[in-house]
mmCIF file of C-alpha atoms in Angstrom:
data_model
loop_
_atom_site.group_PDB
_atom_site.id
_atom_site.type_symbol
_atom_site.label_atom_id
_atom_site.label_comp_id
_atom_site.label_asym_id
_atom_site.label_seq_id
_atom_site.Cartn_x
_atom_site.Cartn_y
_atom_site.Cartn_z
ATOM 1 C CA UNK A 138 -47.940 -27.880 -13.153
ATOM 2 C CA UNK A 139 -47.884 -27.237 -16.908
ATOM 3 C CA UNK A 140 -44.081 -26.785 -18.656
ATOM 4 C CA UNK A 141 -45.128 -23.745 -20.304
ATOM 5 C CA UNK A 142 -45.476 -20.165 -19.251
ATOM 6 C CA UNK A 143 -48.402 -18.276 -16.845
ATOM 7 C CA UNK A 144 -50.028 -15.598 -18.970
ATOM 8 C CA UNK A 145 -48.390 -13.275 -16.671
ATOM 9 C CA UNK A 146 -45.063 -14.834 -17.008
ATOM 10 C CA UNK A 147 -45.382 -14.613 -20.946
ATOM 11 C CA UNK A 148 -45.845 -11.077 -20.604
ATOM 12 C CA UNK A 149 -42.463 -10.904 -18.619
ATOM 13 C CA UNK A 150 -41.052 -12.769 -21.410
ATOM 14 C CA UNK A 151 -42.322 -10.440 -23.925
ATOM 15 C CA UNK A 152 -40.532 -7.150 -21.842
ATOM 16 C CA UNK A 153 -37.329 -9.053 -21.585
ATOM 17 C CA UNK A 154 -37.227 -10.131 -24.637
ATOM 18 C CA UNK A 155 -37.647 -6.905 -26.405
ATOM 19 C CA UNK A 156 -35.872 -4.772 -24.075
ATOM 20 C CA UNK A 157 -32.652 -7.126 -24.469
ATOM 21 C CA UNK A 158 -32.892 -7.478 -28.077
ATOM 22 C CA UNK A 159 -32.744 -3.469 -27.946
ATOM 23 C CA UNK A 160 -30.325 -2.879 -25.499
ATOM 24 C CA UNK A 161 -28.388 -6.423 -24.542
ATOM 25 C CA UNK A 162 -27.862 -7.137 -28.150
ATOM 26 C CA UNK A 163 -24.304 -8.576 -29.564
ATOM 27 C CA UNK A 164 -23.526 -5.144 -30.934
ATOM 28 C CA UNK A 165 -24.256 -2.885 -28.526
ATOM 29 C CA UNK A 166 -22.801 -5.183 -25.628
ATOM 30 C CA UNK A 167 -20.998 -8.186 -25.761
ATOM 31 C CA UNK A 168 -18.674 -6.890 -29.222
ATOM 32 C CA UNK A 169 -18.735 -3.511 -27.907
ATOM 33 C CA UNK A 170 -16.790 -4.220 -24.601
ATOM 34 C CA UNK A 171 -14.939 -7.567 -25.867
ATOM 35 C CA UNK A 172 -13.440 -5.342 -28.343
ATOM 36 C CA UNK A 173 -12.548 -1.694 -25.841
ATOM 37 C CA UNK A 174 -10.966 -4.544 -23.195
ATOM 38 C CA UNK A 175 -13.351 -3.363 -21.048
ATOM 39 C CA UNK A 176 -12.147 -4.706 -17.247
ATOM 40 C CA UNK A 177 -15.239 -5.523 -16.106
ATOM 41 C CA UNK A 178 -16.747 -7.268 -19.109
ATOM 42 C CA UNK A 179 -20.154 -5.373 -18.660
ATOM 43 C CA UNK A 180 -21.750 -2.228 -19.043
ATOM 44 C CA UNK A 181 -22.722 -0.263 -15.628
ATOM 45 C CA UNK A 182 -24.948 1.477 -17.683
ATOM 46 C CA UNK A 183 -27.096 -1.594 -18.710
ATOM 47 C CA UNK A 184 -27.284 -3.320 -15.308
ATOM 48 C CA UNK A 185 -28.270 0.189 -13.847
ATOM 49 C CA UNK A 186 -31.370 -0.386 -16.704
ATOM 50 C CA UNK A 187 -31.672 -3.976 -14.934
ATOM 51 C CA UNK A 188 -32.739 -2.449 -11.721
ATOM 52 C CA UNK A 189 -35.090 0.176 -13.580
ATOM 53 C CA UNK A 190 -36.914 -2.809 -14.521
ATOM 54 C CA UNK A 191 -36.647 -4.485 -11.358
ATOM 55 C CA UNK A 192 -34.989 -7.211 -12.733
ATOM 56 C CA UNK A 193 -32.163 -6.968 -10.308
ATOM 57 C CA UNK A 194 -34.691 -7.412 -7.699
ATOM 58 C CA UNK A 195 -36.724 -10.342 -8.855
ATOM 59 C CA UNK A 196 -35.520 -12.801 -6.161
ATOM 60 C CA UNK A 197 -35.392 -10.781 -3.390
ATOM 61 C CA UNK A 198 -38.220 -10.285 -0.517
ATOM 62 C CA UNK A 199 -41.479 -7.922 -1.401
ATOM 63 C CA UNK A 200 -40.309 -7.100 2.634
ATOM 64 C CA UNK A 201 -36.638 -6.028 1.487
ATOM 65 C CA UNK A 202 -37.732 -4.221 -1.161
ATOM 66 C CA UNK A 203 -38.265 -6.442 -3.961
ATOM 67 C CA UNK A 204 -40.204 -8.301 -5.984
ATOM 68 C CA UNK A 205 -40.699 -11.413 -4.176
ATOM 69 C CA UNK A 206 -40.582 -13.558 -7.635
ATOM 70 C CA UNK A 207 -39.199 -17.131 -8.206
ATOM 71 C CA UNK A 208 -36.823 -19.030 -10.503
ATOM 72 C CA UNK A 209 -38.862 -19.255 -13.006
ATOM 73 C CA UNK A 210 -39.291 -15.581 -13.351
ATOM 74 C CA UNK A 211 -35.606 -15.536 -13.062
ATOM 75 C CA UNK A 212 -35.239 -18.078 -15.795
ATOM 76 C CA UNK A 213 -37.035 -15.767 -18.420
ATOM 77 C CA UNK A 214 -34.893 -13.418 -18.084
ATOM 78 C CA UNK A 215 -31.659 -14.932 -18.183
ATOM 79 C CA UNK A 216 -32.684 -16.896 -21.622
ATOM 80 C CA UNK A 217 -33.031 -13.693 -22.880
ATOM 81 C CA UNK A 218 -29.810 -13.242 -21.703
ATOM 82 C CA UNK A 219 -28.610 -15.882 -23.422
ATOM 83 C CA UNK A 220 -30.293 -15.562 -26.550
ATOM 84 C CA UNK A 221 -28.621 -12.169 -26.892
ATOM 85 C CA UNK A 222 -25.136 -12.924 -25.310
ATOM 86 C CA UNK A 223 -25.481 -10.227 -22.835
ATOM 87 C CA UNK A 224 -22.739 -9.966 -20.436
ATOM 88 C CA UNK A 225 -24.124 -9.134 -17.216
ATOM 89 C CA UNK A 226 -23.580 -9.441 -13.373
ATOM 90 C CA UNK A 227 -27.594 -10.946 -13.589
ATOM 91 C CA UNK A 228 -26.798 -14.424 -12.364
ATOM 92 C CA UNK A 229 -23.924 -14.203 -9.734
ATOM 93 C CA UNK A 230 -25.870 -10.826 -8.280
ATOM 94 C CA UNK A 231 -29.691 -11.457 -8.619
ATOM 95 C CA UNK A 232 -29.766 -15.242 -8.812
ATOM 96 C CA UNK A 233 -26.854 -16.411 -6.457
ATOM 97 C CA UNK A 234 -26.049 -14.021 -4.180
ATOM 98 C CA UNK A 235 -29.889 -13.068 -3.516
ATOM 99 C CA UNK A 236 -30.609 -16.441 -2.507
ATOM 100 C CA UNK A 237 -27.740 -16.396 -0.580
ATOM 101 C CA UNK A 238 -28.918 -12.897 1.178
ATOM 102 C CA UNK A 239 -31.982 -14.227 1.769
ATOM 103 C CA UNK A 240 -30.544 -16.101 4.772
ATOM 104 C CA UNK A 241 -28.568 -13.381 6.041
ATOM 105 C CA UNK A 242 -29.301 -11.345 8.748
ATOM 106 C CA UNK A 243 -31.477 -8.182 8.921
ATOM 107 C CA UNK A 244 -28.093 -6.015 9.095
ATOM 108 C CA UNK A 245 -26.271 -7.561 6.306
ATOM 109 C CA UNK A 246 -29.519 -7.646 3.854
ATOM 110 C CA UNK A 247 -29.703 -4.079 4.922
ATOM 111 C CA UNK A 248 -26.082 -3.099 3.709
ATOM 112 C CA UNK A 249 -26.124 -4.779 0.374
ATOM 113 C CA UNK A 250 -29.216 -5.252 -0.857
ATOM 114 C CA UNK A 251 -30.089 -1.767 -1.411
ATOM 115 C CA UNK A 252 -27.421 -1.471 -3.815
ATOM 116 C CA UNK A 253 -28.363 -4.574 -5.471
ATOM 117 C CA UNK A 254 -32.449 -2.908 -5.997
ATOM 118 C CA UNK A 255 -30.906 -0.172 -7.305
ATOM 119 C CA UNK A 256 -27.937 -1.659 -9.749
ATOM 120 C CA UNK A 257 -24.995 0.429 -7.979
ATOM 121 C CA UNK A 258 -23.845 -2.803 -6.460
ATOM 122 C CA UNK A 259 -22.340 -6.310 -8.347
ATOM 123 C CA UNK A 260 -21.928 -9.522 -6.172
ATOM 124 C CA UNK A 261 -19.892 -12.575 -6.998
ATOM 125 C CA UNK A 262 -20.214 -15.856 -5.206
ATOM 126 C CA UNK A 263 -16.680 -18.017 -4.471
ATOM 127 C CA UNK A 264 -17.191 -21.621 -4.187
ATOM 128 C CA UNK A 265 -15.300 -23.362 -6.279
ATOM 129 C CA UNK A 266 -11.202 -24.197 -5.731
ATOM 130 C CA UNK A 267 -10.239 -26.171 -8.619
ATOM 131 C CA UNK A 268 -10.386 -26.433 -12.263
ATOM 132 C CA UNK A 269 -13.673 -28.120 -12.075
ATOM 133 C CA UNK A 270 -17.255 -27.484 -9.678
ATOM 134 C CA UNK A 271 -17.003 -29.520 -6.995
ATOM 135 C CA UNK A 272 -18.707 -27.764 -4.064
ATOM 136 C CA UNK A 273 -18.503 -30.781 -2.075
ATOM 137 C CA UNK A 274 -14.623 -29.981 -1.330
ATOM 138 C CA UNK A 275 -13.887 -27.069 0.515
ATOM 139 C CA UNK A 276 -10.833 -26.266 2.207
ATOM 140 C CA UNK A 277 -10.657 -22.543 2.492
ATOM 141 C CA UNK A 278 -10.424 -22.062 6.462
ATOM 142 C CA UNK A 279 -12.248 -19.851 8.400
ATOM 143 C CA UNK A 280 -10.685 -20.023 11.959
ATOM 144 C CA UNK A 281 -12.096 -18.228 14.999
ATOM 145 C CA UNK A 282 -10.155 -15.023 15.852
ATOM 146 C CA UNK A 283 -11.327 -12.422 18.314
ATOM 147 C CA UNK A 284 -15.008 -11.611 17.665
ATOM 148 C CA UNK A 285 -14.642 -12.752 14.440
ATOM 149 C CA UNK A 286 -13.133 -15.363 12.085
ATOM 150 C CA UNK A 287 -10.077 -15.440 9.906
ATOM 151 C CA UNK A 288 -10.432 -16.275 6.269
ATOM 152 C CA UNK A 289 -7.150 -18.200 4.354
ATOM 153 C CA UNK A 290 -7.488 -20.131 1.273
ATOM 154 C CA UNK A 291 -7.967 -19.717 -2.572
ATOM 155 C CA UNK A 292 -11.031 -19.556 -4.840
ATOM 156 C CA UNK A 293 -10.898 -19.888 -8.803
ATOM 157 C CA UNK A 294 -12.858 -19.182 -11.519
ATOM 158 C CA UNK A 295 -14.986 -16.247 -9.631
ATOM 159 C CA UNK A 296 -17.034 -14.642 -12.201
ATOM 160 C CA UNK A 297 -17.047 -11.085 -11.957
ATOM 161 C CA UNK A 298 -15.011 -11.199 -9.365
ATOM 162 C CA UNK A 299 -13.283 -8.382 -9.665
ATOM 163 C CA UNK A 300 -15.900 -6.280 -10.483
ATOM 164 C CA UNK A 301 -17.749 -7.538 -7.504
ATOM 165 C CA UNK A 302 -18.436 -5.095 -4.500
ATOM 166 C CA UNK A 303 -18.985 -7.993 -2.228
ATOM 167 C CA UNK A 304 -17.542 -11.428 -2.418
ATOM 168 C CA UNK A 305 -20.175 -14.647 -0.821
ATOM 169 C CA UNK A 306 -17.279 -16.980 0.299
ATOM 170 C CA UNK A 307 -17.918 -20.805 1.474
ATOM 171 C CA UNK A 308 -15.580 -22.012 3.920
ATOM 172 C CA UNK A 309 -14.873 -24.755 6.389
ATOM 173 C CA UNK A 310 -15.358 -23.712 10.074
ATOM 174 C CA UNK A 311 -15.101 -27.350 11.044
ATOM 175 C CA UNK A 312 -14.335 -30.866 10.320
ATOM 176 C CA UNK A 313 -12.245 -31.981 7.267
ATOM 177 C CA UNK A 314 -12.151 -31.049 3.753
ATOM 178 C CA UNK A 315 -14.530 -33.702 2.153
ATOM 179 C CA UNK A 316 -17.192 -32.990 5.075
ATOM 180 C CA UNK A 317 -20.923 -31.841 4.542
ATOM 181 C CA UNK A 318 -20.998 -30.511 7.484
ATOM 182 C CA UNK A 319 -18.897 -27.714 8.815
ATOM 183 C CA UNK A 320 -19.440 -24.956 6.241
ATOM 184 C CA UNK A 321 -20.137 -21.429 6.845
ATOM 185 C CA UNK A 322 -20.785 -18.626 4.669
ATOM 186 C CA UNK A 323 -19.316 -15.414 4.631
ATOM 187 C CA UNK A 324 -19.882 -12.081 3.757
ATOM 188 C CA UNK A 325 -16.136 -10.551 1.866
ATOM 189 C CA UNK A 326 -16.099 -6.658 1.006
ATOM 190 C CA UNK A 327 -13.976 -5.919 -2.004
ATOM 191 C CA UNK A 328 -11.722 -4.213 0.374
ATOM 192 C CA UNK A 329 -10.811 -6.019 3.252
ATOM 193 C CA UNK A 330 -7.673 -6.423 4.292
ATOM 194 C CA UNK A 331 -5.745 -9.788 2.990
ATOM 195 C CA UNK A 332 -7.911 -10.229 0.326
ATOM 196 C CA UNK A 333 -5.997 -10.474 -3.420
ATOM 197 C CA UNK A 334 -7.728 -11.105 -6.933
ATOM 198 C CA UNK A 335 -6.094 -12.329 -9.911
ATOM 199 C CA UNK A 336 -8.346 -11.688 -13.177
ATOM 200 C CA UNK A 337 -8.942 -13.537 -15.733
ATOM 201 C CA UNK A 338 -10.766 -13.193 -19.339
ATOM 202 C CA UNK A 339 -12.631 -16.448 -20.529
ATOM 203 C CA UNK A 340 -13.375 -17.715 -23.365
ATOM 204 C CA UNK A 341 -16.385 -16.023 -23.921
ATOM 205 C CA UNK A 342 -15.060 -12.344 -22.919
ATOM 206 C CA UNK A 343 -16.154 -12.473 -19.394
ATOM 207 C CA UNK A 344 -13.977 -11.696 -16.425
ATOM 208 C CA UNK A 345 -13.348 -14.089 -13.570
ATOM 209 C CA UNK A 346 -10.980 -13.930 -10.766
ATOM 210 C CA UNK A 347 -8.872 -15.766 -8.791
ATOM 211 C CA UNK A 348 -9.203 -15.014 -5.259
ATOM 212 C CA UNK A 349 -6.485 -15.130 -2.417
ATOM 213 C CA UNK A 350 -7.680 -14.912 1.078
ATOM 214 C CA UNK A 351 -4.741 -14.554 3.134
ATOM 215 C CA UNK A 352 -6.187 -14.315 6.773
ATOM 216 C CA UNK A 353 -8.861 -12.126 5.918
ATOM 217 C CA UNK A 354 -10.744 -10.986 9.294
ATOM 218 C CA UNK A 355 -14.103 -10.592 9.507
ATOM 219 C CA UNK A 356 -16.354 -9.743 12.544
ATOM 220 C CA UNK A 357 -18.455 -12.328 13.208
ATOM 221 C CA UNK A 358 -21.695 -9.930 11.584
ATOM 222 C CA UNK A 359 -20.279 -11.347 8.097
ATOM 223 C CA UNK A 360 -21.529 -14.652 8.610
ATOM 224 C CA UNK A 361 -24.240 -15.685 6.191
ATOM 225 C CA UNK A 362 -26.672 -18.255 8.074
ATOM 226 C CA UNK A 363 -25.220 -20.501 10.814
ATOM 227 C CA UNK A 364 -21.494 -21.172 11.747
ATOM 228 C CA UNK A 365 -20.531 -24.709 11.017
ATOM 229 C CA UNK A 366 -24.465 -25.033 9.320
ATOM 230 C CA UNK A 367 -24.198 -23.456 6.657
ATOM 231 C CA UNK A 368 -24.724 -26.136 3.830
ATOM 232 C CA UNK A 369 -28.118 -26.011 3.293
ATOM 233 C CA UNK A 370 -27.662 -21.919 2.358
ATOM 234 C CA UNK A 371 -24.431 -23.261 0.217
ATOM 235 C CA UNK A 372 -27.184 -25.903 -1.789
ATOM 236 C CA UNK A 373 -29.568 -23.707 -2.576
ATOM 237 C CA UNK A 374 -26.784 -20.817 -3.880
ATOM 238 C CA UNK A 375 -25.827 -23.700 -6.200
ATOM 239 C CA UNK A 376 -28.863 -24.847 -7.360
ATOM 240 C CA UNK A 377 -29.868 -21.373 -8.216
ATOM 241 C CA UNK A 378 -26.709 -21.270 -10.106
ATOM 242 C CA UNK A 379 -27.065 -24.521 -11.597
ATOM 243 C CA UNK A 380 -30.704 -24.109 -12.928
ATOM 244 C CA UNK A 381 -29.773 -20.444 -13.945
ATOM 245 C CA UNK A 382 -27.253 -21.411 -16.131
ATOM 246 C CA UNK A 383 -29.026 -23.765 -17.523
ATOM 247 C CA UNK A 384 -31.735 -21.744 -18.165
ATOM 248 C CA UNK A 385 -29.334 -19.227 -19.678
ATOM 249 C CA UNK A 386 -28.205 -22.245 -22.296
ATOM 250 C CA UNK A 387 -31.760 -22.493 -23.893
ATOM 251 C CA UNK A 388 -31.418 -19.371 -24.792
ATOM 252 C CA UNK A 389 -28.000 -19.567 -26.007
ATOM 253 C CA UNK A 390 -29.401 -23.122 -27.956
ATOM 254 C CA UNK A 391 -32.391 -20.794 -29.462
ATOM 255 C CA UNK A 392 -30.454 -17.750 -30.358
ATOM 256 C CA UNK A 393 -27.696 -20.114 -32.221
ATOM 257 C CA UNK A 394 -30.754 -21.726 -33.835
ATOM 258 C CA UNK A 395 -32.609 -18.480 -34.743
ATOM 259 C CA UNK A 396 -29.366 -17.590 -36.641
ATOM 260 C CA UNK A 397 -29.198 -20.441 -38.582
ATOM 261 C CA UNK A 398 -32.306 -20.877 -39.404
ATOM 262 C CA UNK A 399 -32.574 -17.696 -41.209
ATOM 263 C CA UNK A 400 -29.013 -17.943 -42.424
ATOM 264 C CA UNK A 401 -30.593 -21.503 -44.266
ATOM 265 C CA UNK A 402 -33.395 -19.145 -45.524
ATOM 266 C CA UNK A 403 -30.902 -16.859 -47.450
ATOM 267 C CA UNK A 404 -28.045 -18.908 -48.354
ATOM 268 C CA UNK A 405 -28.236 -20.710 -52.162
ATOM 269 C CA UNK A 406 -26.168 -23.126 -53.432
ATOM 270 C CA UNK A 407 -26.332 -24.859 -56.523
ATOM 271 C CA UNK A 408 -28.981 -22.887 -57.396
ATOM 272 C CA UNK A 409 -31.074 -23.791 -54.320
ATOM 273 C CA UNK A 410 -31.767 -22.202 -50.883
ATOM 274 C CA UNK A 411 -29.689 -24.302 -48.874
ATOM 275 C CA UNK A 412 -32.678 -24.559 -46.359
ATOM 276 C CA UNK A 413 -34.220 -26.654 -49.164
ATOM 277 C CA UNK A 414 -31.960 -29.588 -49.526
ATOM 278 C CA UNK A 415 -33.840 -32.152 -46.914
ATOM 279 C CA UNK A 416 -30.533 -33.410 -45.092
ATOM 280 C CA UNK A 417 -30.295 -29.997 -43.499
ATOM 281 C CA UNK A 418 -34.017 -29.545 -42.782
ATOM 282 C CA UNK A 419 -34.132 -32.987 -40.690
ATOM 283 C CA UNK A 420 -31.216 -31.712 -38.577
ATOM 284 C CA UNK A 421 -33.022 -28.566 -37.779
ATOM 285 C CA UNK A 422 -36.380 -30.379 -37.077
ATOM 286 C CA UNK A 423 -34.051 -32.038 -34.369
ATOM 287 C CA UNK A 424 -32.435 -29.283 -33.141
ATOM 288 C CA UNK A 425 -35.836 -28.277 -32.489
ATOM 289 C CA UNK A 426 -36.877 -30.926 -30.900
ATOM 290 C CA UNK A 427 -34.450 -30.888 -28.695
ATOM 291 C CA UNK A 428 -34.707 -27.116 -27.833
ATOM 292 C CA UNK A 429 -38.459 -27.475 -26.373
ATOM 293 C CA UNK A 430 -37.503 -30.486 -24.489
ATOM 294 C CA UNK A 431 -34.313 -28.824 -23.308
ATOM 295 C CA UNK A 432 -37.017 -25.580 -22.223
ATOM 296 C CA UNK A 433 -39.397 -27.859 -20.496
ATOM 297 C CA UNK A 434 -37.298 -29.597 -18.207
ATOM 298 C CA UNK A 435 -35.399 -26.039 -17.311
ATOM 299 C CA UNK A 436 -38.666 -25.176 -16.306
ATOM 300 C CA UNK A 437 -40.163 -28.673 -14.255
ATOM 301 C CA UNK A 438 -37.175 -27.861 -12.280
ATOM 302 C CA UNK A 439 -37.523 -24.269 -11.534
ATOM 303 C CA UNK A 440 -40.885 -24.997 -10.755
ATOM 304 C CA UNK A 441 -40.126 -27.552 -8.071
ATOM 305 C CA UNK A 442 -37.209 -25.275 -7.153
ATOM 306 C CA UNK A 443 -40.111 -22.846 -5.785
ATOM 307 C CA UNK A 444 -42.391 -25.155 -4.744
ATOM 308 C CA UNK A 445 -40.110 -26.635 -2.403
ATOM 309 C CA UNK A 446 -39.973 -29.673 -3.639
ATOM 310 C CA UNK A 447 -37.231 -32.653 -1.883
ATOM 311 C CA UNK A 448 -37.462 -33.521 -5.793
ATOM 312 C CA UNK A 449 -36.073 -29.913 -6.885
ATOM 313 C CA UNK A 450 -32.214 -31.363 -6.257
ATOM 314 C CA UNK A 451 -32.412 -33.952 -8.633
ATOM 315 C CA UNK A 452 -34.310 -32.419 -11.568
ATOM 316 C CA UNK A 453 -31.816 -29.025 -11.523
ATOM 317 C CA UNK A 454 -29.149 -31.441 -12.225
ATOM 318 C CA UNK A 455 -31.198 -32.930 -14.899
ATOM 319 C CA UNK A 456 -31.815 -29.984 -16.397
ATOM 320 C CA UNK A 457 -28.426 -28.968 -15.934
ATOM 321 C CA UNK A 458 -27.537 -31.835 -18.090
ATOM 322 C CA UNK A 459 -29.592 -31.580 -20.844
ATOM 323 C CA UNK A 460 -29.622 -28.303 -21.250
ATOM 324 C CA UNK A 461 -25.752 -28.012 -21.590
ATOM 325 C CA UNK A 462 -26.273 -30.989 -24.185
ATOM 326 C CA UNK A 463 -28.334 -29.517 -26.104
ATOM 327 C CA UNK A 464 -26.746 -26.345 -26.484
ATOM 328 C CA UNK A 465 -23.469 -27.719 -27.651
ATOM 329 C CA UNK A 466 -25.333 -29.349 -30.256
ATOM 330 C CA UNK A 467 -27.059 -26.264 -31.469
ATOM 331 C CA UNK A 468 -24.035 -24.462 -31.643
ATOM 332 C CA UNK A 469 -22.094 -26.799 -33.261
ATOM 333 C CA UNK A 470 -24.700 -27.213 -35.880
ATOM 334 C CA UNK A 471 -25.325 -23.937 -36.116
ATOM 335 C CA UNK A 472 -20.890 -23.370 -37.348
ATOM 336 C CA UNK A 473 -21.206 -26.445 -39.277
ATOM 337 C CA UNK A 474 -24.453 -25.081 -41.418
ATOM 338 C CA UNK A 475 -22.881 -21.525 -42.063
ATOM 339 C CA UNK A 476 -20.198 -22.942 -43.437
ATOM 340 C CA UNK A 477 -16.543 -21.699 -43.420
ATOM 341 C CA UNK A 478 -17.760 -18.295 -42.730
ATOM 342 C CA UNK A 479 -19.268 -19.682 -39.108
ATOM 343 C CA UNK A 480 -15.597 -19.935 -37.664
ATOM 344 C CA UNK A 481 -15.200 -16.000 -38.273
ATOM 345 C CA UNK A 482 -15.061 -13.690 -36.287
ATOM 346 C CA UNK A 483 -17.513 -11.424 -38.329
ATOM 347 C CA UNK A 484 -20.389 -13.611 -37.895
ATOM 348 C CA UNK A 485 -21.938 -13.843 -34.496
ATOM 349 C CA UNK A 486 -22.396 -17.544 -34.708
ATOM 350 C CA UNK A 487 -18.702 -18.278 -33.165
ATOM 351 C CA UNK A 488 -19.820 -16.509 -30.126
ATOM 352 C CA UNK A 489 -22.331 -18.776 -29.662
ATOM 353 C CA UNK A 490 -19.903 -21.518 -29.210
ATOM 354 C CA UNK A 491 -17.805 -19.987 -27.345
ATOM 355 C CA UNK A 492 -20.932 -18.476 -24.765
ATOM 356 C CA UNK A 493 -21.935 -22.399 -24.168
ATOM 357 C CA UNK A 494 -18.290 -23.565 -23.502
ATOM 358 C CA UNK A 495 -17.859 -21.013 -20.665
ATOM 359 C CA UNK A 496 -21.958 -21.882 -19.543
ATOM 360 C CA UNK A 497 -21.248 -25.832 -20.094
ATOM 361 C CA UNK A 498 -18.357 -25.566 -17.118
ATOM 362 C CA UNK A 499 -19.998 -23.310 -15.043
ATOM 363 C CA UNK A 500 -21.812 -24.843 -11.859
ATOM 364 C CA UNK A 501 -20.995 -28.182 -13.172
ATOM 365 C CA UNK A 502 -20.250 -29.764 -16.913
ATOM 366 C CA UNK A 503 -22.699 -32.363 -18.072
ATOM 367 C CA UNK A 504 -20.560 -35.248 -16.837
ATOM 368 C CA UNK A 505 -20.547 -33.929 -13.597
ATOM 369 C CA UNK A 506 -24.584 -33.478 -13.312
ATOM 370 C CA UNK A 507 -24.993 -37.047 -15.548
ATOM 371 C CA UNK A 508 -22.821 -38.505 -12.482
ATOM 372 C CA UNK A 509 -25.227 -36.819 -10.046
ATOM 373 C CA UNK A 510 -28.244 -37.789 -11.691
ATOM 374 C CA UNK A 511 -27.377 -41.429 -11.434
ATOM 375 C CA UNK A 512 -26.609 -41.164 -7.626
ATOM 376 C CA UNK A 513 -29.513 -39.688 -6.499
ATOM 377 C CA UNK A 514 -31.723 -41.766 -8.763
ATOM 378 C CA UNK A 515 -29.793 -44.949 -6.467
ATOM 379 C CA UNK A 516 -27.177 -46.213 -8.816
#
């Protein structure tokens, strides 16, 4: 297929790209509830706006009510994201938790994902146990108990986890830590019983928890998938995260360039623009480069991500990579080229940087997904 947009996906590009630029802009949203503390990181108000343009929908079943659409779809709309700095529940809600929903059962996709189609509702997805992604490790337990299961173990780094009205928890239901089999996914409302959250504020503003289960009980309805099979559901949560967030760092890398870019159009030095002295114009030619090569493979891989494709696994990570890569470097050109001005905190630049280092780590830094690349490819 061709790395570039359907005319009909363009068109989506267009609405999301005006309607964040309007109402997900750095102003209006990310400064606005950095700077009130807000406890949630996010506007309600702007994800309920999400929904009215089905956007909260976009991965989830024509049959449950939405729109049926794919990752790449999905992808547009979180490089707006990016490109803006919007803080929003978009990619733990609509991205990873509605592909984990997607293998639920008829009475659990009928309990949350109404309030997902209609923005009332915020999922978070808690994989992770360590400092680092490594979803191959978990220990969190999930013991059988009555009709149900009991949950004990931790979780860290759960983004919007304490916003979030239901938790998607991986744990082991068999075998030993380091196993691929043996994993089950569970359902977690906000409220059960045993269930503790420490928040968090990261570096870029955004709240994450750390989650305590302390033999949370569940009926056995909560189960997401199949007991002791429930890897498979657990990759493609992950992947969806994975090429999300990279998606989500092109637009980060093209926002950061966009700024500086026009801030080399106005600046003069020496008498000069400073977009005319040639040093600085070859390192934006790169930066550009880089960007649309950076955009294409985000997109090879969401494409083989719908498709199907037993290919899809290895070009996420790929994309995963290189996108991470290159957004570090736009960012860090983009403080270098404003100056002594880019490092404060009255130019939006900084945020930039700080939006990547919080993306870079999430789902998996570029080392990790380099490492993965190069054992899949056989070596």
């Amino acid at each position: 297929m061709p790395l570039y947009h359907t005319e009909d996906q363009a068109m989506l590009a267009d609405t999301a790209r005006g309607f964040l630029a309007d109402e997900g802009n750095i102003a209006k949203q990310l400064r606005h509830f950095r700077d009130i503390n807000c406890k949630d990181g996010f506007g309600h108000a702007l994800w309920k706006q999400f929904a009215e343009m089905g956007f909260t929908g976009m991965l989830v079943a024509e049959a449950d009510g939405g729109l049926g659409m794919g990752h790449v779809e999905a992808g547009i709309v979180l490089e707006e994201i990016g490109r803006n700095l919007t803080p929003s529940p978009f990619l733990t809600s609509s991205v990873m938790a509605a592909a984990a929903l997607g293998a639920a059962s008829d009475e659990l996709r009928g309990r949350y994902l109404p309030g997902l189609l209609t923005g009332d509702s915020v999922f978070a997805v808690a994989i992770d146990e360590g400092p680092k992604h490594r979803p191959e490790r978990i220990a969190c337990r999930a013991e059988r108990a009555g009709n149900g299961f009991k949950l004990t173990g931790t979780k860290a780094f759960v983004i919007h986890g304490g916003s979030a009205d239901m938790l998607i928890v991986a744990a082991r239901t068999a075998g030993s830590d380091d196993d691929d089999a043996g994993i089950t996914l569970f359902a977690v409302p906000n409220d059960a019983a045993g269930l503790s959250l420490d928040v968090a504020r990261l570096v870029d503003s955004a709240q994450a928890a750390h989650v305590k289960l302390d033999g949370v009980q569940l009926d056995a309805d909560a189960v997401i998938g199949e007991v002791d099979g429930g890897r498979e559901v657990l990759n493609k949560v992950v992947n969806a995260g994975r090429i999300g967030a990279a998606a989500e760092s092109v637009g980060v890398a093209q926002g950061s360039f966009e700024m500086t870019t026009t801030y080399l159009k106005q600046r003069k030095q020496f008498g000069k623009l400073i977009g005319e002295f040639q040093a600085l114009q070859h390192r934006a030619a790169h930066l550009y480069s880089e960007l649309e090569i950076a955009r294409a493979v985000v997109i090879k891989a969401q494409q083989l991500l719908d498709g199907g494709s037993e290919k899809a696994d290895l070009m996420v990570s790929v994309a995963k990579a290189k996108a991470g890569k290159v957004a570090s470097l736009a960012v860090k050109e983009g403080v270098q080229m404003h100056g002594g001005i880019g490092m404060t905190d009255e130019y939006d630049i900084g945020l930039y940087m700080k939006r990547d280092r919080a993306l870079a780590e999430f789902m998996g830094d570029l080392y990790y997904h380099a490492d993965r690349v190069a054992k899949l490819s056989g070596y």
